[in-house]
mmCIF file of C-alpha atoms in Angstrom:
data_model
loop_
_atom_site.group_PDB
_atom_site.id
_atom_site.type_symbol
_atom_site.label_atom_id
_atom_site.label_comp_id
_atom_site.label_asym_id
_atom_site.label_seq_id
_atom_site.Cartn_x
_atom_site.Cartn_y
_atom_site.Cartn_z
ATOM 1 C CA MET A 125 18.545 14.873 -8.664
ATOM 2 C CA LYS A 126 16.086 13.632 -6.035
ATOM 3 C CA GLN A 127 16.210 10.034 -4.862
ATOM 4 C CA VAL A 128 13.736 8.177 -2.679
ATOM 5 C CA VAL A 129 14.972 4.976 -1.034
ATOM 6 C CA THR A 130 12.718 2.550 0.795
ATOM 7 C CA VAL A 131 14.486 1.514 3.987
ATOM 8 C CA ARG A 132 12.256 -0.418 6.443
ATOM 9 C CA ARG A 133 14.715 -0.628 9.319
ATOM 10 C CA ARG A 134 13.960 -0.523 13.024
ATOM 11 C CA ALA A 135 14.923 2.925 14.287
ATOM 12 C CA LEU A 136 16.536 1.343 17.363
ATOM 13 C CA GLU A 137 18.187 -1.556 15.513
ATOM 14 C CA ALA A 138 21.631 -0.781 16.969
ATOM 15 C CA SER A 139 20.253 -0.919 20.485
ATOM 16 C CA GLU A 140 18.165 -4.008 19.708
ATOM 17 C CA THR A 141 21.208 -5.854 18.348
ATOM 18 C CA ARG A 142 23.065 -5.099 21.579
ATOM 19 C CA ALA A 143 20.065 -6.345 23.562
ATOM 20 C CA GLU A 144 20.052 -9.597 21.581
ATOM 21 C CA SER A 145 23.713 -10.255 22.378
ATOM 22 C CA LEU A 146 22.978 -9.578 26.059
ATOM 23 C CA ARG A 147 20.109 -12.067 25.841
ATOM 24 C CA GLN A 148 22.543 -14.631 24.443
ATOM 25 C CA ARG A 149 24.967 -13.900 27.284
ATOM 26 C CA PHE A 150 22.202 -14.345 29.880
ATOM 27 C CA ALA A 151 21.091 -17.602 28.231
ATOM 28 C CA GLU A 152 24.628 -18.979 28.393
ATOM 29 C CA ALA A 153 24.861 -17.980 32.061
ATOM 30 C CA GLY A 154 21.453 -19.585 32.765
ATOM 31 C CA THR A 155 20.333 -16.342 34.394
ATOM 32 C CA LEU A 156 16.723 -15.200 34.505
ATOM 33 C CA VAL A 157 16.646 -11.446 33.859
ATOM 34 C CA LEU A 158 13.845 -9.049 34.780
ATOM 35 C CA ASN A 159 13.474 -5.429 33.733
ATOM 36 C CA LEU A 160 11.491 -3.616 36.439
ATOM 37 C CA ILE A 161 9.680 -0.490 35.304
ATOM 38 C CA SER A 162 7.471 1.897 37.271
ATOM 39 C CA SER A 163 7.101 5.487 38.342
ATOM 40 C CA PRO A 164 9.430 6.819 41.045
ATOM 41 C CA GLY A 165 8.398 5.780 44.522
ATOM 42 C CA SER A 166 6.173 2.859 43.590
ATOM 43 C CA GLY A 167 8.344 0.464 45.574
ATOM 44 C CA LYS A 168 10.723 -1.240 43.144
ATOM 45 C CA THR A 169 13.672 -1.271 45.524
ATOM 46 C CA THR A 170 11.483 -2.252 48.469
ATOM 47 C CA LEU A 171 10.004 -5.161 46.496
ATOM 48 C CA LEU A 172 13.542 -6.222 45.554
ATOM 49 C CA GLU A 173 14.632 -6.119 49.193
ATOM 50 C CA ALA A 174 11.720 -8.371 50.164
ATOM 51 C CA THR A 175 12.442 -10.638 47.185
ATOM 52 C CA VAL A 176 16.136 -11.199 47.818
ATOM 53 C CA ARG A 177 15.472 -11.758 51.535
ATOM 54 C CA ARG A 178 13.192 -14.602 50.479
ATOM 55 C CA LEU A 179 15.127 -15.997 47.520
ATOM 56 C CA ALA A 180 18.832 -15.248 47.766
ATOM 57 C CA SER A 181 19.713 -18.185 50.071
ATOM 58 C CA ASP A 182 18.439 -20.684 47.472
ATOM 59 C CA HIS A 183 18.999 -18.654 44.326
ATOM 60 C CA PRO A 184 21.950 -16.265 44.039
ATOM 61 C CA CYS A 185 20.585 -12.898 42.941
ATOM 62 C CA ALA A 186 22.233 -9.811 41.476
ATOM 63 C CA VAL A 187 20.891 -6.332 40.868
ATOM 64 C CA ILE A 188 21.561 -3.518 38.432
ATOM 65 C CA GLU A 189 20.110 -0.227 39.607
ATOM 66 C CA GLY A 190 19.389 2.655 37.259
ATOM 67 C CA ASP A 191 19.015 6.118 38.717
ATOM 68 C CA VAL A 192 19.674 9.676 37.677
ATOM 69 C CA ALA A 193 21.743 10.246 40.807
ATOM 70 C CA THR A 194 22.953 8.599 44.067
ATOM 71 C CA GLU A 195 24.143 5.088 44.935
ATOM 72 C CA ARG A 196 21.351 4.776 47.463
ATOM 73 C CA ASP A 197 19.380 1.941 45.830
ATOM 74 C CA ALA A 198 22.456 -0.216 45.157
ATOM 75 C CA ASP A 199 23.585 0.364 48.757
ATOM 76 C CA ARG A 200 20.230 -0.890 50.047
ATOM 77 C CA LEU A 201 20.657 -4.171 48.137
ATOM 78 C CA ARG A 202 24.356 -4.518 49.030
ATOM 79 C CA ALA A 203 23.355 -4.208 52.694
ATOM 80 C CA LEU A 204 21.493 -7.510 52.157
ATOM 81 C CA GLY A 205 24.611 -9.166 50.754
ATOM 82 C CA VAL A 206 23.497 -9.041 47.141
ATOM 83 C CA PRO A 207 25.952 -8.000 44.399
ATOM 84 C CA ALA A 208 24.571 -4.708 43.107
ATOM 85 C CA HIS A 209 25.806 -2.245 40.540
ATOM 86 C CA GLN A 210 24.528 1.296 40.284
ATOM 87 C CA ILE A 211 24.257 2.898 36.845
ATOM 88 C CA LEU A 212 24.042 6.675 37.138
ATOM 89 C CA THR A 213 22.376 8.041 34.039
ATOM 90 C CA GLY A 214 23.118 11.684 34.858
ATOM 91 C CA GLY A 215 19.730 12.914 33.727
ATOM 92 C CA ALA A 216 18.753 10.283 31.174
ATOM 93 C CA CYS A 217 15.306 8.834 31.832
ATOM 94 C CA HIS A 218 15.951 5.164 30.987
ATOM 95 C CA LEU A 219 18.596 2.439 30.810
ATOM 96 C CA ASP A 220 19.812 1.030 27.510
ATOM 97 C CA ALA A 221 21.521 -2.207 26.490
ATOM 98 C CA ARG A 222 24.933 -0.545 26.188
ATOM 99 C CA GLN A 223 24.835 0.556 29.830
ATOM 100 C CA VAL A 224 23.748 -2.894 30.994
ATOM 101 C CA GLY A 225 26.579 -4.503 28.983
ATOM 102 C CA ALA A 226 29.086 -2.105 30.552
ATOM 103 C CA ALA A 227 27.716 -2.887 34.024
ATOM 104 C CA LEU A 228 28.224 -6.627 33.407
ATOM 105 C CA ASP A 229 31.806 -5.954 32.302
ATOM 106 C CA GLN A 230 32.614 -3.722 35.264
ATOM 107 C CA ALA A 231 30.941 -5.506 38.145
ATOM 108 C CA ARG A 232 30.965 -9.163 39.121
ATOM 109 C CA LEU A 233 27.225 -9.795 38.794
ATOM 110 C CA LEU A 234 27.203 -13.106 36.919
ATOM 111 C CA PRO A 235 26.918 -15.982 37.526
ATOM 112 C CA ALA A 236 23.572 -15.492 39.224
ATOM 113 C CA ASP A 237 20.257 -17.302 39.103
ATOM 114 C CA ILE A 238 18.255 -14.111 38.819
ATOM 115 C CA LEU A 239 19.381 -10.653 37.712
ATOM 116 C CA PHE A 240 17.017 -7.828 38.515
ATOM 117 C CA ILE A 241 17.436 -4.680 36.463
ATOM 118 C CA GLU A 242 15.682 -1.821 38.218
ATOM 119 C CA ASN A 243 15.105 0.798 35.563
ATOM 120 C CA VAL A 244 14.994 4.549 36.144
ATOM 121 C CA GLY A 245 11.651 5.521 37.711
ATOM 122 C CA ASN A 246 9.576 6.440 34.658
ATOM 123 C CA LEU A 247 6.592 4.746 33.003
ATOM 124 C CA ILE A 248 7.374 5.954 29.494
ATOM 125 C CA CYS A 249 10.884 5.878 28.012
ATOM 126 C CA PRO A 250 12.154 2.627 29.611
ATOM 127 C CA THR A 251 9.351 0.842 27.756
ATOM 128 C CA THR A 252 11.056 1.430 24.413
ATOM 129 C CA TYR A 253 14.467 -0.017 25.280
ATOM 130 C CA ASP A 254 15.115 -3.757 25.267
ATOM 131 C CA LEU A 255 17.786 -4.701 27.823
ATOM 132 C CA GLY A 256 18.018 -8.375 26.859
ATOM 133 C CA GLU A 257 15.605 -9.282 29.667
ATOM 134 C CA ASP A 258 13.371 -12.348 29.743
ATOM 135 C CA PHE A 259 10.414 -10.147 30.541
ATOM 136 C CA LYS A 260 9.388 -6.726 31.773
ATOM 137 C CA VAL A 261 7.688 -6.260 35.115
ATOM 138 C CA ALA A 262 5.539 -3.172 35.640
ATOM 139 C CA LEU A 263 4.877 -2.007 39.182
ATOM 140 C CA LEU A 264 1.869 0.098 40.054
ATOM 141 C CA SER A 265 1.487 1.205 43.658
ATOM 142 C CA VAL A 266 -2.056 1.663 44.853
ATOM 143 C CA THR A 267 -1.255 5.248 45.885
ATOM 144 C CA GLU A 268 -0.747 6.199 42.227
ATOM 145 C CA GLY A 269 -4.412 5.879 41.294
ATOM 146 C CA ASP A 270 -6.455 3.280 39.475
ATOM 147 C CA ASP A 271 -6.455 5.015 36.082
ATOM 148 C CA LYS A 272 -2.801 4.417 35.221
ATOM 149 C CA PRO A 273 -2.894 1.401 32.862
ATOM 150 C CA PHE A 274 -5.005 3.258 30.289
ATOM 151 C CA LYS A 275 -2.945 6.439 30.794
ATOM 152 C CA TYR A 276 0.370 4.662 30.175
ATOM 153 C CA PRO A 277 -0.736 1.857 27.852
ATOM 154 C CA ALA A 278 2.657 1.086 26.308
ATOM 155 C CA ILE A 279 4.274 -0.303 29.444
ATOM 156 C CA PHE A 280 1.205 -2.122 30.706
ATOM 157 C CA ALA A 281 0.640 -3.689 27.280
ATOM 158 C CA ARG A 282 4.199 -5.031 27.225
ATOM 159 C CA ALA A 283 4.888 -6.098 30.789
ATOM 160 C CA ALA A 284 4.474 -9.859 31.164
ATOM 161 C CA VAL A 285 3.773 -9.246 34.847
ATOM 162 C CA THR A 286 2.154 -6.283 36.570
ATOM 163 C CA VAL A 287 2.609 -6.063 40.329
ATOM 164 C CA LEU A 288 0.213 -3.920 42.343
ATOM 165 C CA THR A 289 2.325 -2.811 45.305
ATOM 166 C CA LYS A 290 1.560 -1.321 48.759
ATOM 167 C CA ILE A 291 -1.754 -3.172 48.936
ATOM 168 C CA ASP A 292 -1.649 -2.851 52.734
ATOM 169 C CA LEU A 293 -2.814 0.735 52.066
ATOM 170 C CA LEU A 294 -5.946 -0.306 50.145
ATOM 171 C CA PRO A 295 -8.304 0.238 53.101
ATOM 172 C CA HIS A 296 -7.301 3.914 53.127
ATOM 173 C CA LEU A 297 -7.602 4.629 49.413
ATOM 174 C CA PRO A 298 -10.308 4.839 46.745
ATOM 175 C CA PHE A 299 -8.365 2.414 44.539
ATOM 176 C CA ASP A 300 -10.567 0.126 42.480
ATOM 177 C CA VAL A 301 -8.596 -3.126 42.014
ATOM 178 C CA PRO A 302 -11.119 -4.787 39.642
ATOM 179 C CA ALA A 303 -11.116 -1.656 37.433
ATOM 180 C CA VAL A 304 -7.331 -1.829 37.178
ATOM 181 C CA GLU A 305 -7.449 -5.550 36.431
ATOM 182 C CA GLU A 306 -10.005 -4.903 33.704
ATOM 183 C CA GLN A 307 -7.767 -2.237 32.085
ATOM 184 C CA LEU A 308 -4.760 -4.527 32.278
ATOM 185 C CA ARG A 309 -6.649 -7.436 30.728
ATOM 186 C CA SER A 310 -7.836 -5.177 27.934
ATOM 187 C CA LEU A 311 -4.285 -4.017 27.115
ATOM 188 C CA ASN A 312 -2.556 -7.297 27.826
ATOM 189 C CA PRO A 313 -4.815 -10.363 27.965
ATOM 190 C CA GLU A 314 -1.935 -12.774 28.690
ATOM 191 C CA GLY A 315 -0.331 -10.591 31.383
ATOM 192 C CA ILE A 316 -0.093 -11.860 34.948
ATOM 193 C CA ILE A 317 -1.360 -9.581 37.713
ATOM 194 C CA LEU A 318 -0.031 -9.909 41.250
ATOM 195 C CA GLN A 319 -0.725 -7.967 44.428
ATOM 196 C CA THR A 320 1.972 -7.435 47.024
ATOM 197 C CA SER A 321 2.779 -5.634 50.205
ATOM 198 C CA ALA A 322 6.432 -5.576 51.142
ATOM 199 C CA ILE A 323 5.368 -4.386 54.630
ATOM 200 C CA THR A 324 2.995 -7.241 55.522
ATOM 201 C CA GLY A 325 4.631 -9.766 53.196
ATOM 202 C CA GLU A 326 1.328 -10.447 51.426
ATOM 203 C CA GLY A 327 1.790 -11.751 47.879
ATOM 204 C CA ILE A 328 5.585 -12.039 48.159
ATOM 205 C CA ASP A 329 5.374 -15.851 48.120
ATOM 206 C CA ALA A 330 3.365 -15.824 44.886
ATOM 207 C CA TRP A 331 5.792 -13.357 43.304
ATOM 208 C CA CYS A 332 8.864 -15.359 44.333
ATOM 209 C CA GLY A 333 7.132 -18.570 43.232
ATOM 210 C CA LEU A 334 6.594 -17.090 39.793
ATOM 211 C CA LEU A 335 10.286 -16.156 39.557
ATOM 212 C CA THR A 336 11.573 -19.599 40.512
ATOM 213 C CA GLU A 337 9.092 -21.223 38.133
ATOM 214 C CA ARG A 338 10.293 -19.000 35.273
ATOM 215 C CA LEU A 339 13.919 -19.732 36.189
ATOM 216 C CA THR A 340 13.271 -23.485 36.050
ATOM 217 C CA THR A 341 11.515 -23.141 32.691
ATOM 218 C CA LYS A 342 14.361 -21.078 31.253
ATOM 219 C CA ARG A 343 17.027 -23.544 32.382
ATOM 220 C CA LYS A 344 15.107 -26.477 30.907
ATOM 221 C CA ARG A 345 14.939 -24.670 27.596
ATOM 222 C CA VAL A 346 18.632 -23.770 27.453
ATOM 223 C CA MET B 188 16.874 12.469 21.551
ATOM 224 C CA GLY B 189 18.593 9.107 21.311
ATOM 225 C CA ILE B 190 15.880 7.893 18.957
ATOM 226 C CA ALA B 191 16.294 10.987 16.740
ATOM 227 C CA LEU B 192 20.038 10.337 16.547
ATOM 228 C CA ASP B 193 19.436 6.684 15.666
ATOM 229 C CA ILE B 194 17.030 7.686 12.892
ATOM 230 C CA TYR B 195 19.546 10.196 11.586
ATOM 231 C CA ARG B 196 22.329 7.592 11.628
ATOM 232 C CA ILE B 197 20.190 5.279 9.474
ATOM 233 C CA CYS B 198 19.433 8.183 7.097
ATOM 234 C CA ARG B 199 23.118 9.011 6.715
ATOM 235 C CA GLU B 200 24.028 5.350 6.146
ATOM 236 C CA THR B 201 21.335 5.111 3.482
ATOM 237 C CA VAL B 202 22.461 8.284 1.706
ATOM 238 C CA ARG B 203 26.113 7.209 1.825
ATOM 239 C CA ALA B 204 25.219 3.787 0.397
ATOM 240 C CA HIS B 205 23.657 5.619 -2.572
ATOM 241 C CA ASP B 206 26.665 7.783 -3.446
ATOM 242 C CA GLY B 207 25.907 10.600 -1.025
ATOM 243 C CA GLY B 208 23.811 13.717 -1.152
ATOM 244 C CA ARG B 209 21.840 16.009 1.070
ATOM 245 C CA LEU B 210 19.013 14.543 3.128
ATOM 246 C CA GLN B 211 15.654 16.129 2.305
ATOM 247 C CA SER B 212 13.236 14.087 4.366
ATOM 248 C CA VAL B 213 12.721 10.819 6.184
ATOM 249 C CA ARG B 214 9.458 9.003 6.740
ATOM 250 C CA VAL B 215 9.143 7.023 9.972
ATOM 251 C CA ALA B 216 6.387 4.889 11.463
ATOM 252 C CA ILE B 217 5.598 5.509 15.134
ATOM 253 C CA GLY B 218 3.184 3.182 16.873
ATOM 254 C CA GLU B 219 0.778 4.238 19.553
ATOM 255 C CA LEU B 220 2.412 1.797 21.990
ATOM 256 C CA ALA B 221 6.014 2.693 21.102
ATOM 257 C CA ALA B 222 6.142 5.166 24.003
ATOM 258 C CA VAL B 223 7.386 7.865 21.648
ATOM 259 C CA GLU B 224 5.634 11.227 21.533
ATOM 260 C CA PRO B 225 5.634 12.512 17.922
ATOM 261 C CA GLU B 226 5.946 16.204 18.844
ATOM 262 C CA LEU B 227 8.885 15.547 21.135
ATOM 263 C CA LEU B 228 10.526 13.389 18.488
ATOM 264 C CA ALA B 229 10.090 16.170 15.917
ATOM 265 C CA PHE B 230 11.714 18.614 18.348
ATOM 266 C CA ALA B 231 14.577 16.198 19.045
ATOM 267 C CA TRP B 232 15.003 15.637 15.307
ATOM 268 C CA GLU B 233 15.529 19.360 14.706
ATOM 269 C CA ALA B 234 18.010 19.518 17.554
ATOM 270 C CA ALA B 235 19.857 16.423 16.329
ATOM 271 C CA LEU B 236 20.349 17.940 12.877
ATOM 272 C CA ALA B 237 21.225 21.467 13.986
ATOM 273 C CA GLY B 238 24.654 22.327 12.636
ATOM 274 C CA GLU B 239 24.824 19.135 10.552
ATOM 275 C CA GLU B 240 25.065 19.082 6.781
ATOM 276 C CA ASP B 241 21.412 17.964 6.633
ATOM 277 C CA ALA B 242 20.015 20.634 8.972
ATOM 278 C CA GLY B 243 16.412 21.420 8.061
ATOM 279 C CA ALA B 244 15.608 17.983 6.625
ATOM 280 C CA GLU B 245 12.010 17.064 7.282
ATOM 281 C CA LEU B 246 10.834 14.286 9.603
ATOM 282 C CA ARG B 247 7.515 12.843 8.386
ATOM 283 C CA ILE B 248 5.714 10.678 10.910
ATOM 284 C CA ASP B 249 3.190 7.981 10.015
ATOM 285 C CA TRP B 250 1.177 7.482 13.196
ATOM 286 C CA CYS B 251 0.177 3.832 13.670
ATOM 287 C CA PRO B 252 -2.632 3.259 16.161
ATOM 288 C CA ALA B 253 -2.927 -0.025 18.015
ATOM 289 C CA LEU B 254 -6.008 -2.066 17.150
ATOM 290 C CA GLN B 255 -8.480 -3.442 19.646
ATOM 291 C CA GLN B 256 -10.073 -6.528 18.211
ATOM 292 C CA CYS B 257 -12.852 -8.522 19.800
ATOM 293 C CA ALA B 258 -11.780 -12.083 20.613
ATOM 294 C CA SER B 259 -15.340 -13.237 20.199
ATOM 295 C CA CYS B 260 -16.794 -11.444 17.138
ATOM 296 C CA GLY B 261 -13.371 -10.847 15.526
ATOM 297 C CA GLU B 262 -14.136 -7.252 14.603
ATOM 298 C CA VAL B 263 -11.712 -4.380 15.092
ATOM 299 C CA LYS B 264 -13.547 -1.919 17.294
ATOM 300 C CA GLU B 265 -13.594 1.840 16.750
ATOM 301 C CA ARG B 266 -12.396 3.984 19.620
ATOM 302 C CA ALA B 267 -11.606 7.649 20.173
ATOM 303 C CA PRO B 268 -7.912 8.528 19.744
ATOM 304 C CA GLY B 269 -6.010 7.979 22.975
ATOM 305 C CA SER B 270 -8.877 6.186 24.701
ATOM 306 C CA TRP B 271 -9.253 2.462 25.303
ATOM 307 C CA LEU B 272 -12.193 0.125 25.395
ATOM 308 C CA ARG B 273 -12.459 -2.177 28.383
ATOM 309 C CA LEU B 274 -14.695 -4.731 26.697
ATOM 310 C CA CYS B 275 -16.263 -5.206 23.286
ATOM 311 C CA PRO B 276 -19.096 -2.633 23.105
ATOM 312 C CA ASP B 277 -21.165 -5.083 21.039
ATOM 313 C CA CYS B 278 -20.756 -8.454 22.727
ATOM 314 C CA GLY B 279 -19.143 -7.560 26.068
ATOM 315 C CA GLN B 280 -16.232 -9.928 25.529
ATOM 316 C CA PRO B 281 -12.545 -9.111 26.190
ATOM 317 C CA LEU B 282 -10.568 -7.401 23.444
ATOM 318 C CA GLN B 283 -7.115 -8.207 22.076
ATOM 319 C CA VAL B 284 -4.624 -5.437 21.342
ATOM 320 C CA SER B 285 -2.478 -5.759 18.239
ATOM 321 C CA GLY B 286 0.052 -3.538 16.503
ATOM 322 C CA GLY B 287 1.068 -0.082 17.632
ATOM 323 C CA ASP B 288 4.670 -0.998 18.446
ATOM 324 C CA GLU B 289 6.126 0.402 15.208
ATOM 325 C CA LEU B 290 9.311 2.445 15.475
ATOM 326 C CA ASP B 291 10.659 2.098 11.964
ATOM 327 C CA VAL B 292 12.494 4.135 9.369
ATOM 328 C CA LEU B 293 10.453 3.647 6.189
ATOM 329 C CA GLU B 294 11.810 5.897 3.483
ATOM 330 C CA VAL B 295 14.715 8.279 2.974
ATOM 331 C CA THR B 296 14.599 11.084 0.413
ATOM 332 C CA PHE B 297 17.764 12.918 -0.541
ATOM 333 C CA ALA B 298 19.097 15.130 -3.304
ATOM 334 C CA GLN B 299 22.315 14.691 -5.180
ATOM 335 C CA GLU B 300 23.948 17.740 -6.700
ATOM 336 C CA GLU B 301 24.168 17.740 -10.456
ATOM 337 C CA PRO B 302 27.721 17.526 -11.723
ATOM 338 C CA SER B 303 29.043 21.114 -11.739
ATOM 339 C CA SER B 304 30.081 20.989 -15.416
ATOM 340 C CA GLU B 305 26.389 20.776 -16.362
ATOM 341 C CA GLU B 306 25.279 23.507 -13.989
ATOM 342 C CA ASP B 307 27.884 26.128 -14.776
ATOM 343 C CA PRO B 308 27.464 26.878 -18.485
ATOM 344 C CA PRO B 309 23.963 28.468 -18.316
ATOM 345 C CA LEU B 310 25.128 30.752 -15.483
ATOM 346 C CA ALA B 311 28.250 31.709 -17.368
ATOM 347 C CA ALA B 312 26.152 32.389 -20.428
ATOM 348 C CA GLU B 313 23.775 34.561 -18.344
ATOM 349 C CA GLU B 314 26.636 36.622 -17.003
ATOM 350 C CA ALA B 315 28.109 37.099 -20.441
ATOM 351 C CA ARG B 316 24.900 38.640 -21.723
#
């Protein structure tokens, strides 16, 4: 006998439930949490180094690093005195809420004002997995080309903030900033677009200002 | 692969909640902005079921495109699959994106074996002839 049952359940409901309990945990800790997503080599760790140099004296920061292999990224942040935990995915292309929960249990990362979760370098799969963050940040380095938002629409449609990195290289590249901004606005009209260079320090103030503003807003709400 | 396993877990839970049986097919909705490639999901689905009691069950995918709607004229604008409009082709105003984030299990189809007492007699009768 054949039976057809209507289900209507989120395919990733188990993962989304875990993410919700993480979100609750972060709310209780009063911690602003960012999920940083970009391709490999776009400058996530370098932006984080510049950010914690600027912020960590006023706002305790912590970092969770996701990589396929090596402790290198966590070591770079630890060298700046920031508590950092490296998740090694062993081949998996994204972090999930279970891994983030385990990292919080294993390492002393909270309390912190801001927790940065640096996802595995990949513009696709990390988009799908909620980590309990307040918002996603997409990074796009100007060396990657100005056609990327429309090529990888899912992440750029969902990231509350897109950071164009390595803008000190703009004079050397045929990278059309207005064209990128137009694509981003089309996919994500409410999204914030920032431009930074971790080398010259350009835009780092605006980026850090946004983070402290969001932290204040979150703590008022809690 | 993780997504395929999650879908399969939901299928199994559904079948079990309805007194068991063998999974025949599942219908899922995948949105254009879900960052899930249907062909890869279909491949992962086969791999996830290999060696399981439901091996060979079909994965049916409803593809759900995102909509680009003009903020000014309110119309949903046509576009070629996989391409995006920068501005409304009619009034030049910015567009809003909606939908396309579906990643849902919609419908599970499974078969329950008929009680053996009903199935056996015709066979036995056939053999006796």
